[in-house]
Amino acid sequence: MKIKKSKWLTVLFGMLASQTTAADLYISAGNGGGGGSGTYGEAAGTGGSGNITNAGGTGGLRDSWIANVKYRGGGGGGSAAYVSTSNLGATGTGNGSNGTNGSTGTHGKGGAGGTFSYATLSELGQVTANGGEAGHDSGATAQQQGGNGGSVTIAGGNLTQYNNIHIASGFNGKSASGDDAGTGGTGGTTNVALDSISNVDTLTLYKNDAALSFSASNFIIGGRTSSLDFQGGATASFSTITFGDNGRLQGAAGAYSYQNVAVAGNASSVDSLSLTSGKSLSFDLSKAVVGGVMLSVDSGSYEAGLTVSLDNASQLRMNEGGSVTLIRHTSQTGLANLAQSTVAGYRDHVVYQSSVSGNDYVLTAASAWNNGGEAFGTGSFTVNKADGAVTVADNLGDRTGVAYASGWDGQSFHKKGDGDLVLSGTVNYTGASTVDASGSVTYQGAVQLSGAYENRGSVHFKQNASLSGLVTNYGTMTAENAVLSMASVSLLGGGEQQMAASQLLARSGAQITISDTLTAMVYASDFNADTMSFDLTHYFATEGTGNITLMAGSICEVTFDASFYSTLAGLDAAYGDTVTLLLADNREGLNMVWTGSLLDYSTLDMEALAEAGWVVRENYADGGSLTLTMIPEPATATMSLLGLSALLLRRRRRAA
């Protein structure tokens, strides 16, 4: 008769309890019990034992022998599977009992299977473990084999509180020797499938006689060295290995496989990294440090077809010229198979590109203007005060023939934000330029632009610049130790009633030349109510030493609004009418010279102007100029005129 005894233990550990101190964790299947001795057996089998597991029971002996009567010892009990934070060793409560000896007229009995009492381990998910099987009784026809060791299955769990993790399958029990010897029981199998393991010191797998299966959805390396030790041909499968900050994964090279590698920190390293086609390699750029190394690999191999992703690029604060080493190798195979990728950077004018450089896989920041391609190319440069000064070293020329996703035409420039942008390369695109209010652009390289230029902020030229399109200036444009050549310039304020100063500044011997037209739009609110004098310095501010020259043949126009025209003796004036002026000025060391020919003011209605209170003084000694000055009422006669030097007004009558 064969009697089989087994005890199944199923424990569901709650995820809400907490493990307060770091410890070592042991997960082990049980060992088989030893076989009982046979009729003529000389020795009973011993239970399996070794590594971290409990021992199976030893089989019983044949106590005596009588002719033609077969007495056998009973099989030893198998030991229980267990999960513990202490190493119970061979004396733990999970041991199987020894089989009893056979005696005259009586067969030995099988030893009881081991059982184990569990403590709560909150980090584990569902744990299913069974006790050891009892050894088989002996009888006239029965086999006296040892009981099987208990198996263990763990599904889920997040191990974060353990320094060292030991996981083992069971040993088989040993068979007895001699005739009709009992066989040993089989060791228990171990199946562990965890959700995650975080930053352990060691993970050791012992594959003994029974099967061992180990996997984890995520193995997180960071903060310390994690060593892998797989014995007896044990292997592991990791869905993802995640490298955080300052961690190292070493040992067991080639004994584990994984689908994905995620690099989510800096200064981590690994002995060996091998990725095959269809696997994925990702980098969390929000954790990258400019100038740093994310992962060092002692030996690596990469197959074509590997997927590489650059995640959270918008959170990496890296400007053009900056770099991050994604992977640094001491040796490598197939590194060229890592794809070159381009993603948008944290600013609209920055892109990040990953590529192979020597034995390294590097991420560099480049200009979206030249390197963004169809997906990320743009002429928009957004810089805010909080970003500090941003320098772009790329030359900016036309990038046409591409259908950009942003709608950019490939040849226009737009500075946005209130921060400072420095362009150190040459600038020679042909499209329009726009500088938004409060921001600044500094050109350190040569500039040659043919499109319209609108400035509402502050623009600085440190080298020679040519702007042949219409320049509309609401803010400040400064030439410093350079020649700024412009064709047509409009100096405009920011609002009809509250005008901001529109300034052209020449510093450190700079020269500003205007070859076609200088136009200023002004409103009645810009004039002194008593003198009705037009103050050009409100729009054409100068400082330092330099020259601003209106080239031969060009004119200077000022457009007044209708409310001002109504003061000019009711001359049929309307909003948008213009007058032309000729000015010779030498103020604060600046030479402002109008070199155009004498303007024809014969069409001015002198009689109507005189009736309105204007006095016309003709002065040809200064190259020919005409000054129109309103004579104030006697009570205000002592009030000074606003800095008007020589003003020539010529009313341009509209066509009937």
XYZ file of C-alpha atoms in Angstrom:
656
model
C 0.000 0.000 0.000
C 1.242 3.470 -0.885
C 0.245 6.312 1.361
C 0.873 9.881 0.078
C 0.790 12.789 2.447
C 1.162 16.423 1.363
C 0.266 19.762 2.801
C -0.352 22.853 0.634
C 0.214 26.290 2.082
C -1.196 29.299 0.251
C -0.349 32.697 1.639
C -1.504 36.035 0.176
C 0.688 38.786 1.553
C -0.885 42.271 1.741
C 0.815 45.150 0.001
C -0.090 47.690 2.690
C 2.190 46.427 5.478
C 5.775 47.658 5.538
C 9.152 46.018 6.046
C 11.065 48.469 8.212
C 14.640 47.215 8.047
C 16.798 45.906 5.233
C 17.563 42.212 5.500
C 18.454 39.135 3.483
C 15.638 37.282 1.750
C 15.562 33.515 1.155
C 13.150 31.793 -1.212
C 13.595 28.064 -1.582
C 11.799 24.953 -2.708
C 12.093 21.826 -0.559
C 14.361 18.821 -1.027
C 13.346 15.272 -1.651
C 13.561 12.679 1.115
C 15.943 9.724 0.957
C 14.799 6.316 -0.187
C 14.330 3.517 2.386
C 16.639 0.518 2.322
C 15.606 -2.592 0.422
C 15.476 -6.201 1.398
C 19.139 -6.667 1.204
C 19.993 -3.004 1.377
C 23.182 -1.960 2.960
C 22.385 1.741 3.404
C 19.334 3.949 3.386
C 19.126 7.003 1.146
C 19.682 10.454 2.637
C 17.452 13.450 2.053
C 18.604 16.177 -0.269
C 20.263 19.186 1.353
C 22.522 22.031 0.328
C 22.687 25.746 -0.417
C 20.061 27.493 1.677
C 17.409 24.765 1.834
C 16.011 22.519 4.574
C 16.953 18.858 4.433
C 14.748 16.012 3.393
C 14.441 13.087 5.790
C 16.715 10.046 5.607
C 15.169 6.703 4.621
C 14.716 3.875 7.130
C 17.025 0.852 7.325
C 16.281 -2.868 7.080
C 16.656 -3.884 10.683
C 16.932 -7.664 10.328
C 16.844 -10.427 7.763
C 14.948 -13.712 7.735
C 15.155 -16.048 4.801
C 12.579 -15.386 2.129
C 11.041 -12.506 4.145
C 11.611 -8.988 2.827
C 11.659 -6.195 5.317
C 12.232 -2.623 4.146
C 12.844 0.747 5.789
C 10.381 3.573 5.111
C 11.236 6.519 2.822
C 12.254 9.834 4.347
C 9.878 12.807 4.184
C 10.520 15.692 1.818
C 11.260 19.141 3.236
C 8.942 22.121 2.856
C 9.360 25.092 0.585
C 9.797 28.340 2.449
C 10.156 32.095 2.249
C 12.048 33.778 5.049
C 14.235 36.654 6.053
C 16.507 34.259 7.961
C 18.473 31.288 6.694
C 16.885 28.314 8.410
C 19.558 25.956 7.170
C 19.360 22.207 7.824
C 17.746 22.526 11.230
C 14.729 24.574 10.278
C 11.166 23.492 10.938
C 10.777 22.702 7.256
C 12.887 19.540 7.477
C 11.342 16.239 6.455
C 11.255 13.444 9.040
C 13.360 10.340 8.682
C 11.698 7.137 7.629
C 11.479 4.440 10.313
C 13.495 1.272 10.154
C 12.019 -2.030 9.169
C 12.172 -4.713 11.886
C 11.404 -8.448 12.039
C 7.900 -8.898 10.693
C 7.367 -5.162 10.186
C 8.168 -2.746 7.406
C 9.406 0.784 8.144
C 7.068 3.750 7.930
C 7.608 6.781 5.750
C 8.818 9.991 7.375
C 6.465 12.968 7.557
C 6.856 15.823 5.127
C 8.231 19.078 6.463
C 5.995 22.094 7.056
C 6.863 25.736 7.401
C 5.290 28.687 9.226
C 5.392 32.017 7.308
C 5.798 35.580 8.503
C 4.245 38.496 6.615
C 6.457 39.884 3.864
C 4.624 42.867 2.464
C 6.882 43.357 -0.553
C 5.814 40.077 -2.117
C 2.642 39.530 -4.074
C 0.973 36.134 -4.064
C 3.043 33.342 -2.546
C 1.983 29.740 -3.024
C 4.150 27.195 -1.247
C 3.590 23.580 -0.266
C 4.985 21.394 2.435
C 7.138 18.376 1.854
C 5.503 15.139 0.854
C 5.624 12.250 3.321
C 7.954 9.364 2.608
C 6.252 6.218 1.296
C 5.550 3.332 3.646
C 7.326 0.093 3.050
C 5.488 -3.163 2.429
C 5.710 -6.516 0.762
C 5.116 -5.017 -2.645
C 5.438 -1.281 -2.054
C 8.349 0.915 -3.026
C 9.888 2.763 -0.109
C 10.751 5.981 -1.953
C 11.385 9.296 -0.234
C 8.782 12.049 -0.270
C 9.027 14.888 -2.749
C 10.145 18.348 -1.657
C 7.623 21.173 -1.612
C 7.508 23.618 -4.517
C 7.155 27.421 -4.299
C 5.544 29.928 -6.676
C 5.639 33.721 -6.266
C 3.664 36.001 -8.555
C 4.196 39.759 -8.234
C 5.856 41.850 -5.574
C 8.289 44.728 -5.360
C 11.455 43.955 -3.458
C 13.017 47.122 -2.085
C 14.050 46.326 1.482
C 16.548 43.502 1.043
C 20.312 43.607 0.760
C 20.820 40.068 -0.530
C 18.313 37.792 -2.219
C 18.881 34.019 -2.427
C 16.558 31.865 -4.520
C 16.933 28.091 -4.882
C 15.206 25.062 -6.320
C 15.286 21.677 -4.550
C 17.715 18.799 -4.491
C 16.545 15.272 -5.121
C 16.816 12.827 -2.247
C 19.385 10.024 -2.602
C 18.302 6.491 -3.281
C 19.184 3.636 -0.959
C 21.725 1.007 -2.008
C 21.197 -2.689 -2.467
C 18.383 -4.886 -3.749
C 14.900 -3.393 -3.928
C 16.344 -0.080 -2.728
C 13.935 2.840 -2.386
C 14.450 5.830 -4.640
C 14.884 9.353 -3.355
C 12.111 11.898 -3.691
C 12.373 14.719 -6.205
C 13.284 18.229 -5.227
C 10.669 20.974 -5.379
C 10.528 23.425 -8.263
C 10.847 27.192 -7.821
C 8.945 29.695 -9.957
C 9.434 33.380 -9.107
C 7.990 36.190 -11.254
C 8.426 39.589 -9.543
C 7.197 42.983 -10.594
C 10.423 44.746 -9.589
C 13.674 44.478 -7.679
C 15.306 47.708 -6.567
C 18.975 48.221 -5.710
C 19.893 44.964 -3.993
C 23.484 44.103 -3.173
C 23.346 40.558 -4.544
C 20.890 38.344 -6.351
C 21.937 34.689 -6.209
C 20.080 31.898 -7.983
C 20.781 28.243 -7.173
C 19.458 25.812 -9.765
C 19.807 22.445 -8.104
C 18.275 19.172 -9.299
C 14.816 20.649 -9.797
C 13.799 23.353 -12.247
C 14.141 27.033 -11.337
C 12.431 29.833 -13.197
C 13.146 33.448 -12.281
C 11.952 36.658 -13.916
C 11.313 40.266 -12.985
C 9.458 42.913 -14.931
C 11.945 45.576 -13.839
C 15.373 45.266 -12.255
C 16.397 48.699 -10.981
C 20.103 49.440 -10.572
C 21.113 52.581 -8.718
C 23.004 53.898 -5.744
C 25.174 50.841 -5.166
C 26.662 47.773 -6.821
C 24.306 44.915 -7.607
C 26.019 41.573 -8.198
C 24.449 38.632 -10.007
C 25.530 35.075 -9.128
C 23.738 32.298 -10.976
C 24.791 28.777 -9.989
C 24.037 25.376 -11.469
C 23.091 26.782 -14.872
C 20.438 29.117 -13.479
C 19.232 31.886 -15.760
C 17.007 34.904 -15.325
C 14.779 37.002 -17.516
C 14.271 40.732 -16.955
C 11.655 42.540 -19.005
C 13.511 45.790 -18.296
C 16.754 46.643 -16.577
C 16.633 50.264 -15.412
C 19.858 52.072 -14.617
C 19.446 54.947 -12.167
C 22.136 57.125 -10.578
C 25.521 55.777 -9.486
C 24.724 52.077 -9.690
C 26.665 49.140 -11.081
C 25.445 45.779 -12.356
C 28.119 43.112 -12.419
C 28.506 39.363 -12.766
C 26.504 36.592 -14.419
C 27.236 37.917 -17.899
C 25.270 36.021 -20.504
C 23.120 34.247 -17.917
C 20.252 36.714 -18.048
C 18.155 38.048 -20.896
C 15.893 41.062 -21.163
C 13.634 42.829 -23.575
C 14.385 46.432 -22.678
C 17.100 48.568 -21.141
C 16.075 51.907 -19.654
C 18.737 54.443 -18.692
C 17.164 56.813 -16.194
C 20.103 58.253 -14.295
C 23.782 59.150 -14.451
C 27.129 57.542 -13.709
C 25.846 53.956 -13.694
C 27.748 51.049 -15.249
C 27.366 47.426 -16.316
C 29.816 44.625 -17.078
C 28.095 43.520 -20.258
C 25.220 44.875 -22.302
C 23.977 42.889 -25.298
C 20.826 43.827 -27.151
C 19.385 41.977 -30.125
C 17.034 43.044 -32.880
C 13.577 43.874 -31.643
C 14.770 44.905 -28.175
C 14.551 48.480 -26.922
C 17.006 50.925 -25.380
C 15.599 54.124 -23.865
C 17.113 57.180 -22.215
C 15.209 59.394 -19.774
C 16.679 62.782 -20.669
C 14.981 64.466 -17.707
C 17.656 62.728 -15.578
C 20.599 63.578 -17.835
C 23.304 66.020 -16.747
C 24.942 68.217 -19.395
C 28.545 67.079 -19.801
C 27.884 63.851 -17.883
C 27.835 60.144 -18.723
C 24.595 58.240 -18.241
C 25.850 54.628 -18.589
C 29.298 53.062 -18.910
C 29.509 49.619 -20.542
C 32.598 47.416 -20.231
C 31.566 45.160 -23.101
C 28.601 45.666 -25.389
C 27.039 44.329 -28.542
C 24.084 45.682 -30.467
C 22.235 44.243 -33.429
C 20.538 46.137 -36.216
C 16.833 46.598 -35.604
C 17.285 47.712 -32.014
C 14.799 50.431 -31.041
C 16.349 53.525 -29.428
C 14.169 56.212 -27.822
C 15.002 59.597 -26.288
C 12.346 60.383 -23.684
C 11.438 63.613 -21.838
C 13.762 65.722 -23.985
C 11.843 68.893 -23.113
C 13.087 68.589 -19.511
C 16.792 68.605 -20.428
C 18.092 72.180 -20.273
C 20.801 71.998 -22.908
C 21.658 74.698 -25.449
C 23.502 74.450 -28.744
C 26.972 72.987 -28.316
C 26.098 71.054 -25.154
C 26.379 67.262 -24.990
C 25.558 64.232 -22.857
C 27.305 60.870 -23.277
C 24.458 58.368 -23.315
C 26.686 55.252 -23.389
C 30.456 55.185 -22.852
C 32.307 52.022 -23.895
C 35.686 50.553 -23.148
C 34.946 48.101 -25.965
C 31.949 47.641 -28.199
C 30.518 45.572 -30.990
C 27.926 46.936 -33.358
C 27.688 50.346 -31.725
C 27.073 51.775 -35.177
C 23.742 49.918 -35.167
C 22.413 52.362 -32.577
C 20.194 54.617 -34.632
C 20.818 58.328 -34.999
C 17.735 60.093 -33.672
C 16.599 63.716 -33.597
C 14.080 65.093 -31.101
C 12.910 68.584 -30.228
C 14.822 70.283 -27.423
C 13.396 72.308 -24.571
C 13.508 75.488 -26.667
C 11.958 75.866 -30.084
C 15.313 76.617 -31.714
C 17.130 73.582 -30.210
C 17.137 69.950 -31.324
C 18.904 67.003 -29.691
C 20.689 64.448 -31.877
C 22.044 61.073 -30.797
C 24.907 59.588 -32.798
C 28.012 57.420 -32.482
C 31.270 59.200 -31.710
C 34.205 56.806 -31.447
C 33.264 54.225 -28.820
C 30.564 56.451 -27.354
C 26.931 57.063 -28.099
C 26.468 60.804 -27.601
C 23.581 63.256 -27.468
C 24.390 66.743 -28.767
C 22.357 69.945 -28.916
C 22.166 71.629 -32.300
C 20.305 74.450 -33.999
C 16.808 73.566 -35.204
C 17.376 76.086 -38.038
C 20.054 73.909 -39.673
C 19.505 70.474 -38.102
C 15.812 70.134 -37.357
C 14.816 68.853 -40.765
C 11.220 68.536 -41.852
C 9.951 67.553 -38.407
C 11.651 70.107 -36.154
C 13.069 72.860 -38.380
C 12.031 76.349 -37.309
C 13.063 79.978 -37.500
C 11.597 80.727 -34.071
C 13.957 81.568 -31.193
C 12.210 81.798 -27.805
C 14.463 82.961 -24.969
C 13.200 84.230 -21.618
C 14.959 86.155 -18.873
C 14.905 83.112 -16.621
C 17.029 81.242 -19.190
C 19.904 83.731 -19.078
C 21.783 84.754 -22.222
C 21.652 82.103 -24.953
C 24.289 81.903 -27.699
C 23.680 80.280 -31.084
C 26.891 79.614 -33.013
C 25.371 78.307 -36.259
C 25.391 80.381 -39.430
C 21.826 81.292 -40.382
C 21.172 81.115 -44.117
C 18.233 80.084 -46.287
C 16.922 76.526 -45.759
C 14.421 76.179 -48.570
C 12.989 73.231 -50.461
C 11.617 71.497 -47.332
C 7.990 71.268 -46.201
C 8.489 72.069 -42.504
C 5.867 70.752 -40.094
C 5.936 74.072 -38.221
C 4.966 76.002 -41.344
C 8.329 77.795 -41.421
C 9.377 79.072 -44.849
C 13.049 78.243 -44.236
C 14.264 81.824 -44.581
C 12.657 83.988 -41.866
C 13.661 84.768 -38.280
C 11.500 85.459 -35.209
C 12.969 86.266 -31.794
C 10.405 85.673 -29.017
C 10.525 86.133 -25.256
C 12.093 88.788 -23.026
C 15.526 87.130 -22.761
C 18.845 87.792 -24.516
C 19.823 85.938 -27.703
C 23.377 86.131 -29.086
C 24.032 85.094 -32.710
C 27.759 84.504 -33.083
C 27.734 83.136 -36.644
C 27.100 84.900 -39.914
C 23.503 85.806 -40.732
C 22.448 86.059 -44.381
C 18.964 84.626 -44.888
C 16.636 86.456 -47.271
C 13.305 86.403 -45.446
C 11.710 88.677 -42.879
C 13.041 89.296 -39.352
C 10.980 90.025 -36.248
C 12.158 90.858 -32.720
C 9.399 90.916 -30.115
C 9.118 93.536 -27.370
C 11.395 93.381 -24.293
C 13.783 90.852 -25.821
C 17.199 91.489 -27.286
C 19.299 90.134 -30.139
C 23.055 90.681 -30.407
C 24.802 89.994 -33.714
C 28.465 89.120 -33.147
C 29.006 87.994 -36.737
C 28.521 89.764 -40.045
C 24.927 90.402 -41.111
C 23.491 90.733 -44.619
C 19.701 90.735 -44.821
C 17.419 91.600 -47.706
C 14.010 91.037 -46.115
C 11.916 93.354 -43.959
C 13.135 93.811 -40.378
C 10.751 94.704 -37.538
C 12.199 95.409 -34.093
C 10.154 95.994 -30.964
C 12.942 95.119 -28.558
C 16.662 95.812 -28.527
C 19.047 94.897 -31.356
C 22.860 95.216 -31.226
C 25.304 94.970 -34.129
C 28.938 94.195 -33.201
C 30.127 93.706 -36.797
C 29.249 95.309 -40.107
C 25.646 94.786 -41.107
C 23.600 95.493 -44.210
C 19.803 95.639 -44.025
C 18.460 96.319 -47.514
C 14.789 95.672 -46.727
C 12.453 98.056 -44.912
C 13.487 98.404 -41.258
C 10.626 99.213 -38.901
C 11.978 100.127 -35.487
C 9.764 100.485 -32.430
C 12.611 99.834 -29.998
C 16.388 100.379 -29.997
C 18.933 99.502 -32.678
C 22.606 99.974 -31.764
C 25.742 99.793 -33.891
C 28.965 99.408 -31.896
C 32.337 99.841 -33.583
C 30.740 98.752 -36.849
C 29.014 100.046 -39.959
C 25.258 99.579 -40.049
C 23.919 100.208 -43.555
C 20.189 100.480 -44.061
C 18.068 101.438 -47.042
C 14.723 102.507 -45.568
C 14.019 102.980 -41.887
C 10.735 103.748 -40.144
C 10.955 104.991 -36.561
C 7.653 104.232 -34.878
C 6.305 104.519 -31.366
C 4.324 101.878 -29.563
C 0.915 103.498 -29.278
C -1.094 106.446 -30.540
C -1.242 108.283 -27.222
C 1.736 106.893 -25.307
C 4.662 106.597 -27.644
C 7.795 104.675 -26.702
C 11.114 106.042 -27.862
C 12.360 104.576 -31.135
C 16.146 104.822 -31.072
C 19.100 104.464 -33.410
C 22.361 104.466 -31.431
C 25.903 104.742 -32.768
C 28.610 103.833 -30.249
C 32.383 103.576 -30.206
C 32.935 105.211 -33.584
C 30.173 103.284 -35.314
C 28.550 104.615 -38.461
C 24.917 104.266 -39.464
C 24.064 105.041 -43.090
C 20.574 105.330 -44.566
C 20.535 105.208 -48.362
C 16.852 105.667 -49.175
C 14.326 106.957 -46.628
C 14.108 107.669 -42.914
C 10.473 107.901 -41.788
C 9.087 108.783 -38.355
C 5.417 108.377 -37.463
C 4.405 110.833 -34.754
C 1.200 111.950 -33.101
C -0.012 115.217 -31.608
C 0.651 113.899 -28.117
C 4.360 113.957 -28.902
C 4.531 117.731 -29.246
C 4.881 120.529 -26.784
C 1.454 122.145 -26.605
C 2.909 125.633 -26.231
C 5.554 125.678 -28.933
C 4.254 123.001 -31.340
C 7.872 122.078 -32.001
C 8.700 118.595 -33.252
C 11.411 116.903 -31.195
C 13.213 114.429 -33.432
C 15.402 113.209 -30.555
C 12.359 111.335 -29.223
C 12.793 108.957 -32.145
C 16.358 109.338 -33.252
C 18.357 109.133 -30.026
C 22.128 109.138 -30.285
C 25.015 108.636 -27.918
C 28.759 108.202 -28.031
C 30.818 109.194 -31.015
C 29.881 108.078 -34.461
C 28.111 109.092 -37.622
C 24.540 108.761 -38.794
C 24.340 109.757 -42.440
C 21.397 110.096 -44.757
C 22.991 109.218 -48.084
C 22.781 111.387 -51.214
C 19.394 111.338 -52.876
C 17.569 110.076 -49.823
C 14.952 111.909 -47.804
C 13.668 112.016 -44.271
C 9.890 111.839 -43.876
C 7.776 112.452 -40.797
C 4.113 111.449 -40.783
C 1.796 113.381 -38.458
C -1.708 112.509 -37.419
C -4.700 114.638 -38.374
C -4.981 116.332 -34.982
C -1.576 117.899 -35.510
C -2.355 118.874 -39.061
C -5.391 120.753 -37.859
C -2.993 123.221 -36.246
C -1.303 123.941 -39.553
C -3.753 126.678 -40.480
C -6.477 124.211 -41.405
C -4.555 123.078 -44.437
C -6.499 120.248 -46.006
C -4.573 117.644 -43.935
C -5.491 114.072 -43.233
C -4.068 111.194 -41.213
C -1.179 109.686 -43.132
C -0.054 112.852 -44.936
C 3.690 113.378 -44.761
C 6.153 116.241 -44.593
C 9.804 116.119 -45.503
C 12.614 117.546 -43.413
C 16.290 118.284 -43.879
C 18.324 118.313 -40.657
C 21.912 119.139 -39.861
C 22.821 118.404 -36.262
C 25.925 118.036 -34.109
C 24.790 116.859 -30.706
C 26.745 115.103 -27.951
C 29.667 114.321 -30.195
C 27.541 112.608 -32.802
C 27.729 113.791 -36.384
C 24.310 113.564 -37.952
C 24.635 114.623 -41.551
C 21.981 114.850 -44.231
C 23.776 114.774 -47.579
C 20.699 114.875 -49.783
C 20.136 117.788 -52.174
C 18.082 120.841 -51.229
C 14.455 119.998 -50.814
C 11.805 121.926 -52.667
C 9.568 123.708 -50.199
C 8.005 126.047 -52.756
C 4.712 124.207 -52.548
C 4.233 125.115 -48.894
C 1.394 127.560 -48.367
C 3.563 130.226 -46.699
C 0.719 132.701 -46.355
C -1.534 130.216 -44.593
C 1.303 129.150 -42.300
C 2.065 132.779 -41.411
C -1.585 133.446 -40.658
C -1.511 130.436 -38.316
C 1.380 131.944 -36.343
C 4.377 130.303 -37.983
C 7.546 132.264 -38.753
C 9.647 131.049 -41.661
C 13.381 131.632 -41.354
C 15.358 130.798 -44.470
C 18.985 129.858 -43.781
C 21.120 128.655 -46.686
C 24.422 128.903 -44.870
C 24.053 125.375 -43.460
C 23.631 123.612 -46.752
C 20.175 124.981 -47.261
C 17.579 124.529 -44.571
C 14.274 125.956 -43.523
C 13.204 126.369 -39.914
C 9.512 126.718 -39.083
C 8.889 127.980 -35.571
C 5.520 128.649 -33.983
C 5.466 132.011 -32.161
C 3.938 131.343 -28.748
C 1.602 133.630 -26.868
C 3.439 136.316 -24.823
C 2.721 134.525 -21.550
C 4.675 131.535 -22.742
C 7.307 133.314 -24.783
C 10.081 132.368 -22.381
C 9.504 128.676 -22.798
C 12.306 127.033 -24.773
C 11.798 125.092 -27.914
C 12.465 121.352 -27.916
C 15.825 120.401 -29.519
C 14.959 121.311 -33.066
C 18.012 122.239 -35.123
C 17.101 122.875 -38.730
C 13.724 121.700 -39.906
C 12.529 121.830 -43.453
C 8.847 121.072 -43.916
C 7.305 120.475 -47.249
C 3.669 119.579 -47.326
C 2.867 116.856 -49.760
C -0.550 117.699 -51.090
C -2.671 114.793 -51.978
C -3.797 114.395 -55.527
C -7.177 115.810 -56.127
